[in-house]
XYZ file of C-alpha atoms in Angstrom:
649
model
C 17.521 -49.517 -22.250
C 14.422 -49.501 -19.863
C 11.047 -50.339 -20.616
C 8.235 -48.386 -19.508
C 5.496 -49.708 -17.927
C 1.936 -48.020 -18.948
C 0.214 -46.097 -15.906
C -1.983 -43.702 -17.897
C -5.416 -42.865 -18.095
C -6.843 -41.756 -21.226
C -10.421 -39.342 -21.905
C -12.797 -39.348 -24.607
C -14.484 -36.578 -25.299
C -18.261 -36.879 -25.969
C -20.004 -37.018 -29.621
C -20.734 -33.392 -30.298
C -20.946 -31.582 -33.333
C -18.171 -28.620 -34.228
C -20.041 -25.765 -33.614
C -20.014 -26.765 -29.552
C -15.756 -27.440 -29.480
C -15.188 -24.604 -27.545
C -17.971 -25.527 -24.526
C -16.061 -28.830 -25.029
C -12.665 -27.885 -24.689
C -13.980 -25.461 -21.254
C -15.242 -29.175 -20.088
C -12.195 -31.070 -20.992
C -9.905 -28.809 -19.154
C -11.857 -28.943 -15.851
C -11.304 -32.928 -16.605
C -7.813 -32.209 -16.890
C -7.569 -30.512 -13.700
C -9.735 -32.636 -11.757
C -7.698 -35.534 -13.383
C -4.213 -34.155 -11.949
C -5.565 -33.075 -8.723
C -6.819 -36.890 -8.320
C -3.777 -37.946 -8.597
C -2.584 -38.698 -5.393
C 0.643 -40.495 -6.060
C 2.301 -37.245 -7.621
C 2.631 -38.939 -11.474
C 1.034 -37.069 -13.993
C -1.827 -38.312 -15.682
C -1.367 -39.015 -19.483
C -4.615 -38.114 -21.357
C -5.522 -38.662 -25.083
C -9.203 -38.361 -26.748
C -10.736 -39.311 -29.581
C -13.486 -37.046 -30.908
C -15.956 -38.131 -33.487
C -15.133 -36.318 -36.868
C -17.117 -33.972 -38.726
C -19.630 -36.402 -40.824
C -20.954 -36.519 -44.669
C -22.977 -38.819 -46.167
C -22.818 -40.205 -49.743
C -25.967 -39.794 -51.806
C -28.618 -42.586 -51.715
C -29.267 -43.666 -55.340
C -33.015 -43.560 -56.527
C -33.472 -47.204 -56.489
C -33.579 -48.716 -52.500
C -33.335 -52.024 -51.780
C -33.983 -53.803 -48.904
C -30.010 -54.052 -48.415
C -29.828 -49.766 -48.549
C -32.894 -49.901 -45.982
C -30.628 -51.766 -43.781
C -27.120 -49.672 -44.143
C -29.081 -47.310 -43.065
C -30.680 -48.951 -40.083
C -27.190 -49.913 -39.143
C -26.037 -46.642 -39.590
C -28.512 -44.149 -37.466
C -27.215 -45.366 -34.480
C -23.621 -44.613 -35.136
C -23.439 -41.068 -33.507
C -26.380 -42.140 -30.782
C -26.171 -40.614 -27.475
C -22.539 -40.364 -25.700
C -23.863 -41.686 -22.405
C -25.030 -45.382 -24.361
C -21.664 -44.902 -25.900
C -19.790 -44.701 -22.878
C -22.119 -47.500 -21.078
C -21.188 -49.582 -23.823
C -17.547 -49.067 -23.646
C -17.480 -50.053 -19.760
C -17.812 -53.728 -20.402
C -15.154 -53.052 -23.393
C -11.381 -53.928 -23.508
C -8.477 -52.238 -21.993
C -5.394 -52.743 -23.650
C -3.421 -54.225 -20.749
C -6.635 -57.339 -21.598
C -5.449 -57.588 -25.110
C -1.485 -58.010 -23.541
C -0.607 -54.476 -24.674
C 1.400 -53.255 -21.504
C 4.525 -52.244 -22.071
C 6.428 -49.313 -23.943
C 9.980 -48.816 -25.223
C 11.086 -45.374 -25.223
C 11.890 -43.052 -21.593
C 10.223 -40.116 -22.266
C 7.175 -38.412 -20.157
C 4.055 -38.973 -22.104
C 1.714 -36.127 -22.165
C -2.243 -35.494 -23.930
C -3.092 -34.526 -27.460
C -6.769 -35.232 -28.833
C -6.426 -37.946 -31.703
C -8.915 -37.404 -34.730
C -10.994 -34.760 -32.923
C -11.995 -34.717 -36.991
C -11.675 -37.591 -39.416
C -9.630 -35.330 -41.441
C -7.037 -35.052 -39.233
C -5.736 -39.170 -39.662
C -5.219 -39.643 -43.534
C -3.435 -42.540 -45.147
C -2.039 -42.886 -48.550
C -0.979 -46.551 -49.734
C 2.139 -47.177 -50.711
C 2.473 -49.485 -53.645
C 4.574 -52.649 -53.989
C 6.849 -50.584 -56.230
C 7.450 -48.165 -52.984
C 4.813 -45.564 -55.017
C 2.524 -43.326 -52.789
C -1.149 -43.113 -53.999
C -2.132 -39.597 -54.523
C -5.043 -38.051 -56.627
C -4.243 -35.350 -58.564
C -6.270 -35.830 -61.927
C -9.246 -36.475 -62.591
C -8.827 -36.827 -66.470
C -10.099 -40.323 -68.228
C -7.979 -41.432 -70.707
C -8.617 -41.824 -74.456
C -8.297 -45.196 -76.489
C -6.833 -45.354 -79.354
C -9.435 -47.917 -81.023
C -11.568 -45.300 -82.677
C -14.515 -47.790 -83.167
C -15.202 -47.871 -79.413
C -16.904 -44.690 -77.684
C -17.388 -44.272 -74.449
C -21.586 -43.596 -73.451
C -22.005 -39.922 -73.283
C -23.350 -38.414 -70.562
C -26.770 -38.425 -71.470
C -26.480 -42.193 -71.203
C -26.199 -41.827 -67.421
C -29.796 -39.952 -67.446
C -31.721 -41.469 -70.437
C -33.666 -44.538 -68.484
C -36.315 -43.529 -65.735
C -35.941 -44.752 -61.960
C -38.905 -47.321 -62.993
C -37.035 -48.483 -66.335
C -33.981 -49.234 -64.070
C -35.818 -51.050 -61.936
C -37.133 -53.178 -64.321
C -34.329 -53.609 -66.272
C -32.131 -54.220 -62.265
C -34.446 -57.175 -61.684
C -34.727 -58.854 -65.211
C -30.575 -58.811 -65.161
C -30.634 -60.343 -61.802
C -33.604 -62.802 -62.539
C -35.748 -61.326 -60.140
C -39.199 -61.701 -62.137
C -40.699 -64.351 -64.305
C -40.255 -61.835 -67.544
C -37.876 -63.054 -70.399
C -37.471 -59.068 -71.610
C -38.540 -55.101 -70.931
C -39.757 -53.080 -72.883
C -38.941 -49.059 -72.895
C -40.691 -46.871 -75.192
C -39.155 -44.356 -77.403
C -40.730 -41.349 -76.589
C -38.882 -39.044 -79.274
C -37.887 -41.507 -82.105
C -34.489 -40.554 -83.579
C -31.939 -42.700 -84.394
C -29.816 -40.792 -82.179
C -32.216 -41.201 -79.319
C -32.370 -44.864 -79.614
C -28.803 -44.972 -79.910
C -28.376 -43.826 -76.713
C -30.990 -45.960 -74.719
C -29.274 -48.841 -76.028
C -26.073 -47.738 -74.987
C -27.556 -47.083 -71.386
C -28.790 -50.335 -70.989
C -25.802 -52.365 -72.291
C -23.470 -49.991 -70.528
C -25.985 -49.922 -67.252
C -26.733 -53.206 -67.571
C -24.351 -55.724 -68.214
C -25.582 -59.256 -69.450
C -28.711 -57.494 -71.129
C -28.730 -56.814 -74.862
C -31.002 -55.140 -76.846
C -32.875 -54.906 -80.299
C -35.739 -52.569 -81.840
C -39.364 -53.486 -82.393
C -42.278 -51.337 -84.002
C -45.608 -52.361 -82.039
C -48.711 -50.508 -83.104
C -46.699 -48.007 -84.682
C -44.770 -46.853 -82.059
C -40.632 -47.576 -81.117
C -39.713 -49.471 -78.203
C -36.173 -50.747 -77.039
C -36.471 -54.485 -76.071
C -33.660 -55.886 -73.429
C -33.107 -59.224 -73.325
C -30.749 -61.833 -71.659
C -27.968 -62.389 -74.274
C -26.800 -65.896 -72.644
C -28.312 -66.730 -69.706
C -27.047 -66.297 -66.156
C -23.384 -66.964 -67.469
C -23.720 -63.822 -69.496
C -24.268 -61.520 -66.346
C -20.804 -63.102 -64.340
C -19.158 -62.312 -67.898
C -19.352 -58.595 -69.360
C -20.114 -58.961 -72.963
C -16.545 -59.314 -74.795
C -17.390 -57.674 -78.149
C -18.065 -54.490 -76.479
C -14.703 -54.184 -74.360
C -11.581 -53.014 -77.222
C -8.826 -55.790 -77.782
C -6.062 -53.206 -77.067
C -7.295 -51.504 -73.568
C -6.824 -53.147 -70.639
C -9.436 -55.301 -68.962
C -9.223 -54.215 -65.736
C -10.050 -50.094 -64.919
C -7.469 -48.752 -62.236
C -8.110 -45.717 -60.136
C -7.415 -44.162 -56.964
C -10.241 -43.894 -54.490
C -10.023 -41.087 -52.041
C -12.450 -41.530 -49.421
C -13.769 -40.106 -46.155
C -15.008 -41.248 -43.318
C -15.933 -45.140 -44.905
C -13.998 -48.328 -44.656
C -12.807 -50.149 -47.502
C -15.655 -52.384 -48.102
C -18.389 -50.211 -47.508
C -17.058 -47.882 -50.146
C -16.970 -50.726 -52.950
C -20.379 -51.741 -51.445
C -21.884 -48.373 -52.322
C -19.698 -47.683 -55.971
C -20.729 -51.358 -56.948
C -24.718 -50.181 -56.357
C -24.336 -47.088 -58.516
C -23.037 -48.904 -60.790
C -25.284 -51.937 -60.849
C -22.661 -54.856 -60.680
C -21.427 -57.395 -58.294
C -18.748 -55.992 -55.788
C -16.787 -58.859 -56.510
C -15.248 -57.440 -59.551
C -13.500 -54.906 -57.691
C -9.842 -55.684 -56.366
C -7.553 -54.082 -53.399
C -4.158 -53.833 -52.009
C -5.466 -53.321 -48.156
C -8.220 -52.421 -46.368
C -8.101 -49.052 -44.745
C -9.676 -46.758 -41.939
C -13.111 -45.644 -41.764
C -12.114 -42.624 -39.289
C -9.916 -41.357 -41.917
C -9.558 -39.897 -45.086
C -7.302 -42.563 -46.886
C -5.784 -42.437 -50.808
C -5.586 -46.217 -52.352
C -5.756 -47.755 -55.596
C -9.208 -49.943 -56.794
C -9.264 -51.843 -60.050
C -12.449 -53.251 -61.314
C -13.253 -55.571 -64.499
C -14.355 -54.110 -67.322
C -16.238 -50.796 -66.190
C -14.769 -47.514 -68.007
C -13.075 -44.961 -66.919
C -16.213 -42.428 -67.951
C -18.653 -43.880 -65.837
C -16.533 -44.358 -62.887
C -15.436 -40.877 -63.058
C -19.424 -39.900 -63.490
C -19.647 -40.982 -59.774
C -17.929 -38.196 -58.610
C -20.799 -36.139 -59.389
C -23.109 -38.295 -57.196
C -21.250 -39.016 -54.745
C -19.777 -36.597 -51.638
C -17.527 -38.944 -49.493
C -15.320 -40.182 -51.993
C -13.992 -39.058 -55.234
C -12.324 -41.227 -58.191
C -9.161 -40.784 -60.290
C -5.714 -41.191 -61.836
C -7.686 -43.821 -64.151
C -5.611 -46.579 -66.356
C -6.335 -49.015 -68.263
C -3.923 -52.492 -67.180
C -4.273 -56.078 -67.539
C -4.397 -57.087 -63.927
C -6.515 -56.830 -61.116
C -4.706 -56.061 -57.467
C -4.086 -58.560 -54.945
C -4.128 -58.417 -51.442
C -0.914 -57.410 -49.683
C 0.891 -56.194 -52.437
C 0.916 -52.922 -50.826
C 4.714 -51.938 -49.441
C 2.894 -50.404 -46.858
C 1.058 -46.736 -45.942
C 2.073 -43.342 -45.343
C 0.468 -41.604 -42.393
C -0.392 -37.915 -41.968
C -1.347 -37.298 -38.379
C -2.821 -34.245 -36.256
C -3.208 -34.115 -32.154
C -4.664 -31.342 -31.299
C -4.399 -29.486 -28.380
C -1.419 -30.722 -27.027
C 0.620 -30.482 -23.788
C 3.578 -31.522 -23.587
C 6.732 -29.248 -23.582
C 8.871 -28.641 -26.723
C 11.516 -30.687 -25.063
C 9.146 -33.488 -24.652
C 7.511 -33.590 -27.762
C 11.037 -33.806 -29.084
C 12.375 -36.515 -27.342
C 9.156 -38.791 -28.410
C 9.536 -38.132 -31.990
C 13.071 -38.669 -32.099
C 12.195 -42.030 -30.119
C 9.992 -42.873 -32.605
C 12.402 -42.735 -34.999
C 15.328 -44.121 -34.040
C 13.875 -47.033 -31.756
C 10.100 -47.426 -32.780
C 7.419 -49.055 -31.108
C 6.564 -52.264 -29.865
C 4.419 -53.767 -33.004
C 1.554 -54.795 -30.838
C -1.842 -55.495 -32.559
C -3.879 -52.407 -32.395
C -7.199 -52.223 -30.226
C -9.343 -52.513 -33.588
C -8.106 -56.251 -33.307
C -10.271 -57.711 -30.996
C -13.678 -55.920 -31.400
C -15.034 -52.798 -28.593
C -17.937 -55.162 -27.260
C -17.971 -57.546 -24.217
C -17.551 -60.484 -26.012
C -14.324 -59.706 -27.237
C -13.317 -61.316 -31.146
C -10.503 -63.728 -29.702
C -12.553 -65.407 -27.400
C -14.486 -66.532 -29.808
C -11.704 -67.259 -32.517
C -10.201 -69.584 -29.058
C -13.593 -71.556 -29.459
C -13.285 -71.971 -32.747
C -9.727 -73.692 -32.640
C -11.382 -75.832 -29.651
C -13.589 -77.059 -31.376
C -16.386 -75.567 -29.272
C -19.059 -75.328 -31.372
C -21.846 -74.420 -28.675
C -19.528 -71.733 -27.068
C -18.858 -69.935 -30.571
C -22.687 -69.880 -31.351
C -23.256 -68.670 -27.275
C -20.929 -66.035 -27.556
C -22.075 -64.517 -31.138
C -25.680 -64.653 -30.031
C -25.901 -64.472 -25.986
C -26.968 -61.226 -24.295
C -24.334 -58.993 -23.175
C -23.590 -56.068 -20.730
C -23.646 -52.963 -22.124
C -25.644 -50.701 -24.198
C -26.241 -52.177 -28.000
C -28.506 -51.345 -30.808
C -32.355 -51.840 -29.744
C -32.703 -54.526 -32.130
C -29.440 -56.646 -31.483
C -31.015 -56.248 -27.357
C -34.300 -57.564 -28.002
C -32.746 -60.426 -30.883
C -30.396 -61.883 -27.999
C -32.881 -61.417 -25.280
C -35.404 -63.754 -27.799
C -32.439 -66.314 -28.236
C -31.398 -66.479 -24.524
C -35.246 -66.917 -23.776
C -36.609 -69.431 -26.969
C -33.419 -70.418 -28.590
C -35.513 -70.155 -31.444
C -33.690 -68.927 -34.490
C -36.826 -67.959 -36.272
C -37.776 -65.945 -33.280
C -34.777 -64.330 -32.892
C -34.462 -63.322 -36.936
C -37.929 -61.830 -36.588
C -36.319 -58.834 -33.822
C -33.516 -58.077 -35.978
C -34.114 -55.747 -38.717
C -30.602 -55.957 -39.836
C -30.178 -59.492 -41.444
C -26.700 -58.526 -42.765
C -24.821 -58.650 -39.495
C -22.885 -61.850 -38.002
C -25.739 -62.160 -35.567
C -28.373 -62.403 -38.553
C -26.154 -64.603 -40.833
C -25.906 -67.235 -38.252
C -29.509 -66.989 -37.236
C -30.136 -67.548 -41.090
C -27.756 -70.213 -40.527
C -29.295 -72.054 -37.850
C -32.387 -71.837 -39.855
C -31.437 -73.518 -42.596
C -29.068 -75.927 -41.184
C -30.615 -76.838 -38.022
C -29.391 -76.730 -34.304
C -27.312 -79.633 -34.772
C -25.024 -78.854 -37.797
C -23.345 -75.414 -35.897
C -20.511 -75.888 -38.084
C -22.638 -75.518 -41.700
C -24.959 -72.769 -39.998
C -21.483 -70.635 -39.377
C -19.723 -71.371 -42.303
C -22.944 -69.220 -44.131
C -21.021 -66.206 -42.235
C -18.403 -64.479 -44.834
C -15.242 -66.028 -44.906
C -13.016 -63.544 -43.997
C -14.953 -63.040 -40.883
C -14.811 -66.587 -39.948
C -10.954 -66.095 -40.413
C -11.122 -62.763 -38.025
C -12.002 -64.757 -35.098
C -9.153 -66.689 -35.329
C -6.640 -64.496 -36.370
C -7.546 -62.314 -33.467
C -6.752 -65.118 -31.049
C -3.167 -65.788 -33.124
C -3.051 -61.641 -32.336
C -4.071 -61.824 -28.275
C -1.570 -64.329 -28.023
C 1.077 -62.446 -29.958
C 0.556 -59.507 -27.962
C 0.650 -61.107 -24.562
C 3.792 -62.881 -25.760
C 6.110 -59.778 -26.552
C 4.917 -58.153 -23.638
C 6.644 -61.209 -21.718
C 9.952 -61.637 -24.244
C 10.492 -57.488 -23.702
C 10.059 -57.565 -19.448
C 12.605 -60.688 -19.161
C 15.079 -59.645 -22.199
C 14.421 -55.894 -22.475
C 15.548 -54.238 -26.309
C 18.562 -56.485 -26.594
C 18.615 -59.518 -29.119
C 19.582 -62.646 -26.663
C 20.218 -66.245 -27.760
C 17.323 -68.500 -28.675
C 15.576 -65.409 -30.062
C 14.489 -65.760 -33.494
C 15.168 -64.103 -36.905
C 14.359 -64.073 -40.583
C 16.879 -65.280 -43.198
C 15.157 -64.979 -45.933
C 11.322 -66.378 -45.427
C 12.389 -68.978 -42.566
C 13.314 -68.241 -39.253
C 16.044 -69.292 -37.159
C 17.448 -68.766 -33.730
C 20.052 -66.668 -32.700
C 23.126 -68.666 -31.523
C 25.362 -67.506 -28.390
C 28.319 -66.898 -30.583
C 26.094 -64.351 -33.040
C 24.153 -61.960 -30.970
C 26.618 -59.034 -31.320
C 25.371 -58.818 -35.231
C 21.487 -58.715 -34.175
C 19.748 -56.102 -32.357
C 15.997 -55.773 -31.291
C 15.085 -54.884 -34.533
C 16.055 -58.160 -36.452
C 14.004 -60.068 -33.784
C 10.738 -61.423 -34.468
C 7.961 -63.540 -32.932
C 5.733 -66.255 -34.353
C 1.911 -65.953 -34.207
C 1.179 -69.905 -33.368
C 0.382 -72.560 -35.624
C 1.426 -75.806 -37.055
C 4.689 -75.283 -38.762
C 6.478 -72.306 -37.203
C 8.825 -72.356 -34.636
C 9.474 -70.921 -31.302
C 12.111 -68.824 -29.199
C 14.874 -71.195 -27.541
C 14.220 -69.427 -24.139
C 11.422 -69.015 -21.509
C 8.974 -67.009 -24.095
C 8.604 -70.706 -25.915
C 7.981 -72.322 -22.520
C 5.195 -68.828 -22.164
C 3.878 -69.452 -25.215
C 2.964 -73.697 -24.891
C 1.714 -72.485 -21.160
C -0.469 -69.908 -22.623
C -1.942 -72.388 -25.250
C -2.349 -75.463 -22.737
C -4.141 -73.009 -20.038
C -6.608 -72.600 -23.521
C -6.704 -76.576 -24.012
C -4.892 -75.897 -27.219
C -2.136 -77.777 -28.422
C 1.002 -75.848 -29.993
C 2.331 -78.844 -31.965
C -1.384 -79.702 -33.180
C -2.450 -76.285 -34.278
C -4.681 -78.051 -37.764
C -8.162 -78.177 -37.477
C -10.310 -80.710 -38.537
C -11.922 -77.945 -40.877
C -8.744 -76.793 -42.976
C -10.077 -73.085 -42.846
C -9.709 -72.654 -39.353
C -5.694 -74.525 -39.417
C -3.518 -72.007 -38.010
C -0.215 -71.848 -40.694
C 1.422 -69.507 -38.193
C 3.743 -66.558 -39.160
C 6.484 -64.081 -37.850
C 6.128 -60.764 -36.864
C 9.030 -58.176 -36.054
C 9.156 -56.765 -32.402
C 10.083 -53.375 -32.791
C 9.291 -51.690 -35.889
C 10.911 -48.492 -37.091
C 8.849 -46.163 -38.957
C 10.040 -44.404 -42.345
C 9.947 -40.844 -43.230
C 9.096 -39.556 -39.743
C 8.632 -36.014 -40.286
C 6.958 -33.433 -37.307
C 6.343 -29.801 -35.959
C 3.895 -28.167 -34.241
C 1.808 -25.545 -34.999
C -0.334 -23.176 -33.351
C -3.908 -22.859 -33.600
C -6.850 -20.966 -32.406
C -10.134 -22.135 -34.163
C -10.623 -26.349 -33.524
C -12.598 -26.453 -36.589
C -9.945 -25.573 -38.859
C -7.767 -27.646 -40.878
C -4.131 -27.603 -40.384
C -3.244 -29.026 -43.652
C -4.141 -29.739 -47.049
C -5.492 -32.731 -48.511
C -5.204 -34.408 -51.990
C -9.149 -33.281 -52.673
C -8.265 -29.352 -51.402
C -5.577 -29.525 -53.617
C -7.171 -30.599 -56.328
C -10.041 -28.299 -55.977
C -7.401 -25.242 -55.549
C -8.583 -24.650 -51.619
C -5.053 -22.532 -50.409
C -3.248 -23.945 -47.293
C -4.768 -22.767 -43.853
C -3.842 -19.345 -42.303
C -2.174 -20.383 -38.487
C -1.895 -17.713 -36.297
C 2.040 -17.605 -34.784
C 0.650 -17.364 -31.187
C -2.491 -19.258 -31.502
C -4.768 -20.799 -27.974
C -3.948 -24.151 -28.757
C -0.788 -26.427 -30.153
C -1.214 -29.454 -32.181
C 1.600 -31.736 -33.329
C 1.770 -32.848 -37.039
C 3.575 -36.185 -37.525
C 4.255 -38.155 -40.997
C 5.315 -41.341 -40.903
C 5.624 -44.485 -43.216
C 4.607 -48.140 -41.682
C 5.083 -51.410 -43.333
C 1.429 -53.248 -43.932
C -0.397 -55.217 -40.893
C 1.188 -52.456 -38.148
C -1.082 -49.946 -36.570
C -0.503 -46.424 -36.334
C -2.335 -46.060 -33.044
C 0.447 -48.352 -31.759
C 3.147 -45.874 -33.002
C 0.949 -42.785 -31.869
C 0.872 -44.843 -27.920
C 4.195 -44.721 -28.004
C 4.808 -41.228 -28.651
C 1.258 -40.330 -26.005
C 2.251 -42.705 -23.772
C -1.600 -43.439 -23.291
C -3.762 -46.249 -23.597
C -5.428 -46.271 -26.730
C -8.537 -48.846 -25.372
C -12.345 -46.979 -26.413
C -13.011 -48.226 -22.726
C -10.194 -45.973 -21.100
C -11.148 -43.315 -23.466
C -14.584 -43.007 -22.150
C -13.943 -43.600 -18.447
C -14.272 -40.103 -17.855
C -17.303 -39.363 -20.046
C -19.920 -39.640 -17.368
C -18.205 -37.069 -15.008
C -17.807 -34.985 -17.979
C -21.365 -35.139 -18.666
C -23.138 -34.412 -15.218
């Protein structure tokens, strides 16, 4: 079977709200024509976009802190001005520079807009027991330990936005005071009952007692045992029988993993470090997964879903076990392009590519960052050692258009080199930028390696992984033009959790889709052909050693893995469906169901076509891979927004 090479251009239509689609879609077909009249060497031109979605925002609590004040900074510029946007994307990555380049299936590719809303990509996990997440009840359970209860609602509402405060900063040891003091305005027993409930429930690590002074009531919170006592939710209060650990499922729009926690952990006053995960997932999506988190109940978790607009909580259970990273089995994907062209015929011949040959299993875009210092290059420094490059290429000025304050921050470095300096233009401290300022600060211009290691782990480990995935990528590109989708001796497979090659006598019993690749490091091997030659050439033109991949600083050793070529979704499913009004949904979602919203009316004959796909992908593969594939586009931000500034004029 023939490979395809890629040849297409792909359009991004500009930020705009809903109520301008249809003076959109009048611009994006004069693109459309211009595009094919442009094209002088008779192909057609394969177009995709990606429209911003329709956008909520989660209520702010009362109390700010400094670390809200910055979200927020970091967020205003999100939806800025399309023309930045695009400038910004010029100096971005095309995927043919991340070794994306080839595709496996022979049909013509034609346009469809991808996510012209965020609820048009949604993703529901699949759990390691081959489960999908789904919420469809918002019920909390009951215990069966009748000497517990639950705070009532009026718990949630008792304390003021000051007593909060002061009760927020003598839990985290913010002030010099040893307790607070909150006055019983109407003195029942009943009242008091329920302020102490709020603040041990609010609160945890506080406890609290009653004191008459000069007549009058007052609740006194205390620390019960020190700092210890806030890492450690008080044990009397939790019941022997019920689970420590509070599962739910988290439906969520338009957020990524993280931030989500980030805001659920500040409504609910506790460390987001207690909450555990299967997978990260999409922020331009609406995505189902399952959250547990240590000892918080099931009553105020579900009391978020009155605060909160872009997510909701339930399916709540009581277990023994937090989750674990990749546990998942993998996610199911619900996908809409909109306004498609491509014939029946064609349309049918991609899906049913899809799912009986698959895709290659390239590392998606999202990989390797959308700026012009793109993640791998600096994850390559990192494994040389390079100390002075990785802190240059984090900090440096850049081409493109950037946040105001991350401009005038790297214009103050490039000019002073003065971390102070720099810190003092960027409002933001929270980014990678700020952290290694901070960094540099305390550690000094000589000790790189400290100053970086104050970064986050798991973005330390991003820069690295994303040079394991550039290398991947540019690798199976290679092993796919010399062998084509045909297993070949010296390729590899896995028997079990260890690879081994595929001898002359055995490649009738293997095809394409037993093959995999590794991602390099210091105990994996590689293919018994020319890709292992490709991949020690690739490494060496890096000054990088493939048989020395350990680093003097064991975080940043590369283990190495294997990763299938090809990979075959599960439960494809498709059909297309007419349209006439883009601001319509075209299917239901877990929430509409839940909330009794009736499945959208769709005209038989409508102005526009739209394909609907389902499919099932195990973890670390990208749908925007499989969704290339079936396009034929290029699914780079940069080729998306090549054709913004004509649009615009």
């Amino acid at each position: 079977m023939e490979t395809v090479e890629m040849n297409s251009v792909s359009l991004k239509r500009p930020r705009s709200e809903d109520d301008v689609a249809s003076a959109d879609e009048i611009k994006r077909q004069k693109i459309l024509e211009k595009s094919k009249a442009g094209n002088d060497s008779g192909q057609s031109i394969e177009n995709v976009t990606e429209q911003p979605e329709d956008t909520k925002s989660e209520i702010i609590p009362n109390e700010e802190s400094e670390e809200q004040e910055e979200e927020e900074l970091e967020d205003s510029d999100e939806d800025g001005d399309p023309e930045s946007f695009a400038d910004m994307m010029k100096h971005g990555l095309t995927e043919s520079d991340v070794g994306i380049t080839k595709f496996v299936s022979s049909h013509k590719g034609f346009s469809g807009i991808l996510k012209e809303r965020y609820s048009d990509f949604v993703v529901h996990e699949i759990g390691k027991d081959g489960r999908v997440s789904h919420l469809d009840d918002f019920s909390v359970p009951v215990d069966d330990e009748v000497n517990f209860e639950d705070p009532s609602e009026e718990t949630f509402t008792v304390l003021s936005d000051e007593d909060k405060q002061r009760l927020e900063e003598l839990q985290l040891f913010k002030n010099k005071e040893t307790s607070v003091a909150i006055e019983v305005i109407e003195d029942t027993k009943e009242k008091r009952t329920i302020i102490h409930q709020a603040v041990k429930s609010l609160f945890p690590g506080l406890e609290t007692k009653t004191e008459d002074r000069d007549g009058k009531k007052y609740i006194i919170a205390y620390h019960a045992a020190g700092k210890k006592a806030l890492a450690n939710p008080r044990k009397h209060s939790w019941p022997k029988s019920r689970g420590s650990y509070c599962h739910f499922v988290l439906y969520k729009e338009n957020k990524d993993t993280m931030d989500a926690i980030n805001v659920l952990s500040k409504f609910l006053r506790v460390k987001p470090n207690i909450f555990s995960y299967m997978g990260t997932k999409d922020k331009r999506a609406i995505t189902v997964q399952e959250i547990a988190v240590l000892r918080i109940t099931a009553q105020r978790l579900a009391h978020l879903n009155k605060c909160l607009m872009n997510f909701k909580l339930g399916n709540f259970s009581y277990k023994n076990h937090p989750l674990k990273l990749g546990e998942l089995q993998g996610n199911h994907f619900t996908v809409v392009l909109r306004n498609i062209t491509g014939t029946d015929d064609q349309i049918e011949q991609a899906m049913h590519s899809l799912r009986e040959i698959g895709f290659i299993n390239y590392y998606g875009m999202q990989r390797f960052g959308t700026t012009a210092v793109p993640t791998y290059q600096i994850g390559r420094a990192i494994l040389q050692n390079n100390w002075n490059e990785v802190m240059d290429l984090i900090l440096k000025p850049r081409p493109g258009a950037e946040k105001g304050y991350l401009v005038k921050c790297r214009e103050e470095w490039a000019k002073t080199k003065d971390p102070a300096a720099a810190l003092k233009k960027l409002p933001v401290k929270r980014c990678v930028e700020g952290q290694l300022l901070r960094g540099l600060l305390k550690y000094g211009m000589k000790n790189i390696i400290s100053a970086f290691g104050i970064i986050p782990r798991n973005n330390r480990l991003m820069y690295i992984h994303s040079y394991q995935s550039y290398v991947w990528n540019n690798m199976v590109s290679k092993r796919i033009e010399e062998y084509g989708l045909r297993a070949v001796p010296g390729d590899l497979i896995l028997k079990g959790a260890t690879a081994v090659h595929i001898e002359e006598g055995d490649v009738d019993n293997y095809t394409i889709h037993d093959v995999v690749m590794p991602l390099p490091g210091f105990d994996v091997i590689y293919p018994k052909h020319k890709i292992g030659e490709a991949y020690k050439e690739m490494l060496v033109a890096d000054n990088l050693d493939i048989n020395n991949m350990r680093h003097k600083i064991r975080d940043y050793s590369l283990s190495g893995a294997y990763r299938k070529i090809i990979i075959r979704p599960q439960n494809v499913n498709w059909e297309v469906v007419a349209y006439d009004d883009p601001k319509i949904p075209l299917f239901t979602t877990d929430l509409d169901k839940l909330e009794g919203k009736p499945l959208p009316v769709l005209p038989t004959d409508g102005k526009f076509r739209a394909l609907k796909m389902e499919f099932s992908l195990p973890p670390s593969t990208y749908a925007t891979m499989a969704i290339r594939e079936v396009l034929k586009m290029d699914t780079s931000i940069k080729n998306q927004t090549q054709l913004n500034t004509t649009w615009l004029r």
